[in-house]
Amino acid sequence: MRMFDIIRKKRDGEELSSEEIKFFINGYVGGEIPDYQASALLMAVYLRGMSTRETADLTFAIRDSGARLDFSAIDGVRVDKHSTGGVGDKTSLIVAPLAATLGVKVAKMSGRGLGHTGGTIDKLESIPDFKTSLSTEDFLKTVNEVGVCIVGQSHDLAPADKKLYALRDVTATIDSLPLIVSSIMGKKLAADDDCIVLDVKTGSGSFTKTVEDSRKLAQTMVDIGKRADKKIMALITDMDKPLGFAIGNTLEVIEAIETLNGKGPADLTEICLTLASNMLFLAGKGSVTECRKACERAISDGSALETFAAMVRAQGGDDSVVYDTAKFEKAKYSLAVTAEKSGYISRVDTEGYGITSLLLGAGRNTKEESIDLSAGIILKKKTGDKVETGEEIAVLYTSDESKFEPAKKRFLQSTFISQEQPEDRPLVLDIIK
Ligand code: URA
């Protein structure tokens, strides 16, 4: 078998066999297939798509590319939640400790920023001394003792995805249904959870821009999860506007802490309550309504925040920032962005906001690049809000002043102001079971 022939076959729109898909994955992980050939195949898949059978084969090949995790040492029902990626999406930081407070175990492996979207691991690294890499023993011990632990993907968990994820990030091959499905489900199935709640984002800040595409993505992931005997469901949630007001690593952690403290933005709080109550429901902890009430109590009585602080301590982090967010390191420079005309913010290009944050230093342009954890955006106005000419609509943050000009330009290009107040759409658009 030759990689050249596999690329040519997919380039010409033909279906790859299971053996060819396994040959590619094993060869790429083993180092026999170079990045340039893998990139060419990714682009061919991006342009030509994959059948459901090919997508399932790719998912299982990614799952089997490394060690499968064994969570049997965890005492209790293991539940995970995974987002397909958005802008300002800090939900994992909130729902993981929230669900864990209410008696399920969350042994979470998360990723870094991808394209215009942020990643939980980058966010957590803005907590001083927080370790996102632990031995399996310490990981399982923390899950048992605290109820939750969030680490980066270990090297031997779905290593094919780790390599492919980084390559897709720099070759414009992220927003492809089979590549997203196999990436997410390859990792999820290599872990050893009983239940999985998928948060499939839809809209301008998501990798799937239409509800129809998001539904297709959700249904494919749910079907593959069921084939692997998981209790699994997907929520389709709005990403036509960023979640909350903060975009960028440190800024988002602060907003997540505020939300765990009961003082978060309404949209973010609502999504988190919905996700966490469905995680608990799947785990058999009661009806969705009962679970939601329990989640609301865990936020108002401070127990969810305490679980977050305990996780920070267990992972070597400085938990004093949880109780005093003013202690987080701030960006050196800030710049207010003002409205260029009066009217309503009729819509925003949320991906453009994600790219603005990236331009400020909060994300990566190449897979080796380091990031500015304090860089990002605080939105002062969101879709539907009325603005006057010259009114502040956002504040940009960075440690490198030269980044302001292109970032501000991109931000303004992504903000549309008109005389008509736009219609709001629900935060949760569909549930796929
Ligand atoms: N999240 C992932 O883990 N993989 C993708 O491809 C997209 C979002």
mmCIF file with all atom_site columns, N, CA, C and O in Angstrom, residues 131 133-145 148-149 151 314-315:
data_model
loop_
_atom_site.group_PDB
_atom_site.id
_atom_site.type_symbol
_atom_site.label_atom_id
_atom_site.label_alt_id
_atom_site.label_comp_id
_atom_site.label_asym_id
_atom_site.label_entity_id
_atom_site.label_seq_id
_atom_site.pdbx_PDB_ins_code
_atom_site.Cartn_x
_atom_site.Cartn_y
_atom_site.Cartn_z
_atom_site.occupancy
_atom_site.B_iso_or_equiv
_atom_site.pdbx_formal_charge
_atom_site.auth_seq_id
_atom_site.auth_comp_id
_atom_site.auth_asym_id
_atom_site.auth_atom_id
_atom_site.pdbx_PDB_model_num
ATOM 1  N N  . LYS A 1 131 ? -1.099  22.264 37.005 1.00 0.00 ? 131 LYS A N  1
ATOM 2  C CA . LYS A 1 131 ? -0.470  21.231 36.159 1.00 0.00 ? 131 LYS A CA 1
ATOM 3  C C  . LYS A 1 131 ? -1.542  20.566 35.286 1.00 0.00 ? 131 LYS A C  1
ATOM 4  O O  . LYS A 1 131 ? -2.498  19.997 35.808 1.00 0.00 ? 131 LYS A O  1
ATOM 5  N N  . SER A 1 133 ? -0.676  18.239 33.180 1.00 0.00 ? 133 SER A N  1
ATOM 6  C CA . SER A 1 133 ? -0.157  16.918 32.841 1.00 0.00 ? 133 SER A CA 1
ATOM 7  C C  . SER A 1 133 ? 0.133   16.184 34.159 1.00 0.00 ? 133 SER A C  1
ATOM 8  O O  . SER A 1 133 ? 0.921   16.660 34.975 1.00 0.00 ? 133 SER A O  1
ATOM 9  N N  . LEU A 1 134 ? -0.548  15.084 34.378 1.00 0.00 ? 134 LEU A N  1
ATOM 10 C CA . LEU A 1 134 ? -0.370  14.308 35.620 1.00 0.00 ? 134 LEU A CA 1
ATOM 11 C C  . LEU A 1 134 ? -0.125  12.852 35.258 1.00 0.00 ? 134 LEU A C  1
ATOM 12 O O  . LEU A 1 134 ? -0.523  12.405 34.178 1.00 0.00 ? 134 LEU A O  1
ATOM 13 N N  . SER A 1 135 ? 0.479   12.103 36.168 1.00 0.00 ? 135 SER A N  1
ATOM 14 C CA . SER A 1 135 ? 0.607   10.661 35.935 1.00 0.00 ? 135 SER A CA 1
ATOM 15 C C  . SER A 1 135 ? -0.806  10.072 36.003 1.00 0.00 ? 135 SER A C  1
ATOM 16 O O  . SER A 1 135 ? -1.698  10.654 36.634 1.00 0.00 ? 135 SER A O  1
ATOM 17 N N  . THR A 1 136 ? -0.998  8.921  35.373 1.00 0.00 ? 136 THR A N  1
ATOM 18 C CA . THR A 1 136 ? -2.319  8.286  35.388 1.00 0.00 ? 136 THR A CA 1
ATOM 19 C C  . THR A 1 136 ? -2.758  8.053  36.831 1.00 0.00 ? 136 THR A C  1
ATOM 20 O O  . THR A 1 136 ? -3.922  8.264  37.189 1.00 0.00 ? 136 THR A O  1
ATOM 21 N N  . GLU A 1 137 ? -1.806  7.668  37.667 1.00 0.00 ? 137 GLU A N  1
ATOM 22 C CA . GLU A 1 137 ? -2.131  7.391  39.074 1.00 0.00 ? 137 GLU A CA 1
ATOM 23 C C  . GLU A 1 137 ? -2.675  8.642  39.774 1.00 0.00 ? 137 GLU A C  1
ATOM 24 O O  . GLU A 1 137 ? -3.714  8.602  40.442 1.00 0.00 ? 137 GLU A O  1
ATOM 25 N N  . ASP A 1 138 ? -1.981  9.790  39.568 1.00 0.00 ? 138 ASP A N  1
ATOM 26 C CA . ASP A 1 138 ? -2.429  11.038 40.207 1.00 0.00 ? 138 ASP A CA 1
ATOM 27 C C  . ASP A 1 138 ? -3.754  11.516 39.620 1.00 0.00 ? 138 ASP A C  1
ATOM 28 O O  . ASP A 1 138 ? -4.590  12.085 40.325 1.00 0.00 ? 138 ASP A O  1
ATOM 29 N N  . PHE A 1 139 ? -3.910  11.293 38.317 1.00 0.00 ? 139 PHE A N  1
ATOM 30 C CA . PHE A 1 139 ? -5.161  11.688 37.647 1.00 0.00 ? 139 PHE A CA 1
ATOM 31 C C  . PHE A 1 139 ? -6.341  10.938 38.279 1.00 0.00 ? 139 PHE A C  1
ATOM 32 O O  . PHE A 1 139 ? -7.317  11.545 38.724 1.00 0.00 ? 139 PHE A O  1
ATOM 33 N N  . LEU A 1 140 ? -6.219  9.621  38.372 1.00 0.00 ? 140 LEU A N  1
ATOM 34 C CA . LEU A 1 140 ? -7.317  8.805  38.913 1.00 0.00 ? 140 LEU A CA 1
ATOM 35 C C  . LEU A 1 140 ? -7.553  9.106  40.395 1.00 0.00 ? 140 LEU A C  1
ATOM 36 O O  . LEU A 1 140 ? -8.685  9.161  40.861 1.00 0.00 ? 140 LEU A O  1
ATOM 37 N N  . LYS A 1 141 ? -6.457  9.338  41.123 1.00 0.00 ? 141 LYS A N  1
ATOM 38 C CA . LYS A 1 141 ? -6.560  9.646  42.557 1.00 0.00 ? 141 LYS A CA 1
ATOM 39 C C  . LYS A 1 141 ? -7.328  10.969 42.742 1.00 0.00 ? 141 LYS A C  1
ATOM 40 O O  . LYS A 1 141 ? -8.222  11.073 43.588 1.00 0.00 ? 141 LYS A O  1
ATOM 41 N N  . THR A 1 142 ? -7.008  11.971 41.918 1.00 0.00 ? 142 THR A N  1
ATOM 42 C CA . THR A 1 142 ? -7.701  13.262 42.020 1.00 0.00 ? 142 THR A CA 1
ATOM 43 C C  . THR A 1 142 ? -9.175  13.100 41.690 1.00 0.00 ? 142 THR A C  1
ATOM 44 O O  . THR A 1 142 ? -10.044 13.672 42.360 1.00 0.00 ? 142 THR A O  1
ATOM 45 N N  . VAL A 1 143 ? -9.468  12.310 40.648 1.00 0.00 ? 143 VAL A N  1
ATOM 46 C CA . VAL A 1 143 ? -10.883 12.101 40.294 1.00 0.00 ? 143 VAL A CA 1
ATOM 47 C C  . VAL A 1 143 ? -11.611 11.460 41.472 1.00 0.00 ? 143 VAL A C  1
ATOM 48 O O  . VAL A 1 143 ? -12.704 11.888 41.850 1.00 0.00 ? 143 VAL A O  1
ATOM 49 N N  . ASN A 1 144 ? -10.992 10.471 42.084 1.00 0.00 ? 144 ASN A N  1
ATOM 50 C CA . ASN A 1 144 ? -11.658 9.805  43.213 1.00 0.00 ? 144 ASN A CA 1
ATOM 51 C C  . ASN A 1 144 ? -11.818 10.724 44.417 1.00 0.00 ? 144 ASN A C  1
ATOM 52 O O  . ASN A 1 144 ? -12.850 10.732 45.065 1.00 0.00 ? 144 ASN A O  1
ATOM 53 N N  . GLU A 1 145 ? -10.781 11.534 44.686 1.00 0.00 ? 145 GLU A N  1
ATOM 54 C CA . GLU A 1 145 ? -10.826 12.360 45.894 1.00 0.00 ? 145 GLU A CA 1
ATOM 55 C C  . GLU A 1 145 ? -11.632 13.651 45.717 1.00 0.00 ? 145 GLU A C  1
ATOM 56 O O  . GLU A 1 145 ? -12.358 14.065 46.611 1.00 0.00 ? 145 GLU A O  1
ATOM 57 N N  . VAL A 1 148 ? -13.296 15.470 40.252 1.00 0.00 ? 148 VAL A N  1
ATOM 58 C CA . VAL A 1 148 ? -13.000 15.984 38.913 1.00 0.00 ? 148 VAL A CA 1
ATOM 59 C C  . VAL A 1 148 ? -11.506 16.249 38.778 1.00 0.00 ? 148 VAL A C  1
ATOM 60 O O  . VAL A 1 148 ? -10.845 16.658 39.730 1.00 0.00 ? 148 VAL A O  1
ATOM 61 N N  . CYS A 1 149 ? -11.013 15.991 37.571 1.00 0.00 ? 149 CYS A N  1
ATOM 62 C CA . CYS A 1 149 ? -9.628  16.333 37.254 1.00 0.00 ? 149 CYS A CA 1
ATOM 63 C C  . CYS A 1 149 ? -9.615  16.623 35.755 1.00 0.00 ? 149 CYS A C  1
ATOM 64 O O  . CYS A 1 149 ? -10.252 15.899 34.976 1.00 0.00 ? 149 CYS A O  1
ATOM 65 N N  . VAL A 1 151 ? -7.070  17.254 32.581 1.00 0.00 ? 151 VAL A N  1
ATOM 66 C CA . VAL A 1 151 ? -5.684  17.243 32.099 1.00 0.00 ? 151 VAL A CA 1
ATOM 67 C C  . VAL A 1 151 ? -5.677  17.285 30.567 1.00 0.00 ? 151 VAL A C  1
ATOM 68 O O  . VAL A 1 151 ? -6.704  17.084 29.929 1.00 0.00 ? 151 VAL A O  1
ATOM 69 N N  . ALA A 1 314 ? -5.469  20.323 43.975 1.00 0.00 ? 314 ALA A N  1
ATOM 70 C CA . ALA A 1 314 ? -5.001  18.953 43.714 1.00 0.00 ? 314 ALA A CA 1
ATOM 71 C C  . ALA A 1 314 ? -4.095  18.905 42.489 1.00 0.00 ? 314 ALA A C  1
ATOM 72 O O  . ALA A 1 314 ? -3.256  18.024 42.375 1.00 0.00 ? 314 ALA A O  1
ATOM 73 N N  . GLN A 1 315 ? -4.268  19.852 41.595 1.00 0.00 ? 315 GLN A N  1
ATOM 74 C CA . GLN A 1 315 ? -3.439  19.863 40.390 1.00 0.00 ? 315 GLN A CA 1
ATOM 75 C C  . GLN A 1 315 ? -2.283  20.860 40.514 1.00 0.00 ? 315 GLN A C  1
ATOM 76 O O  . GLN A 1 315 ? -1.722  21.308 39.517 1.00 0.00 ? 315 GLN A O  1
#
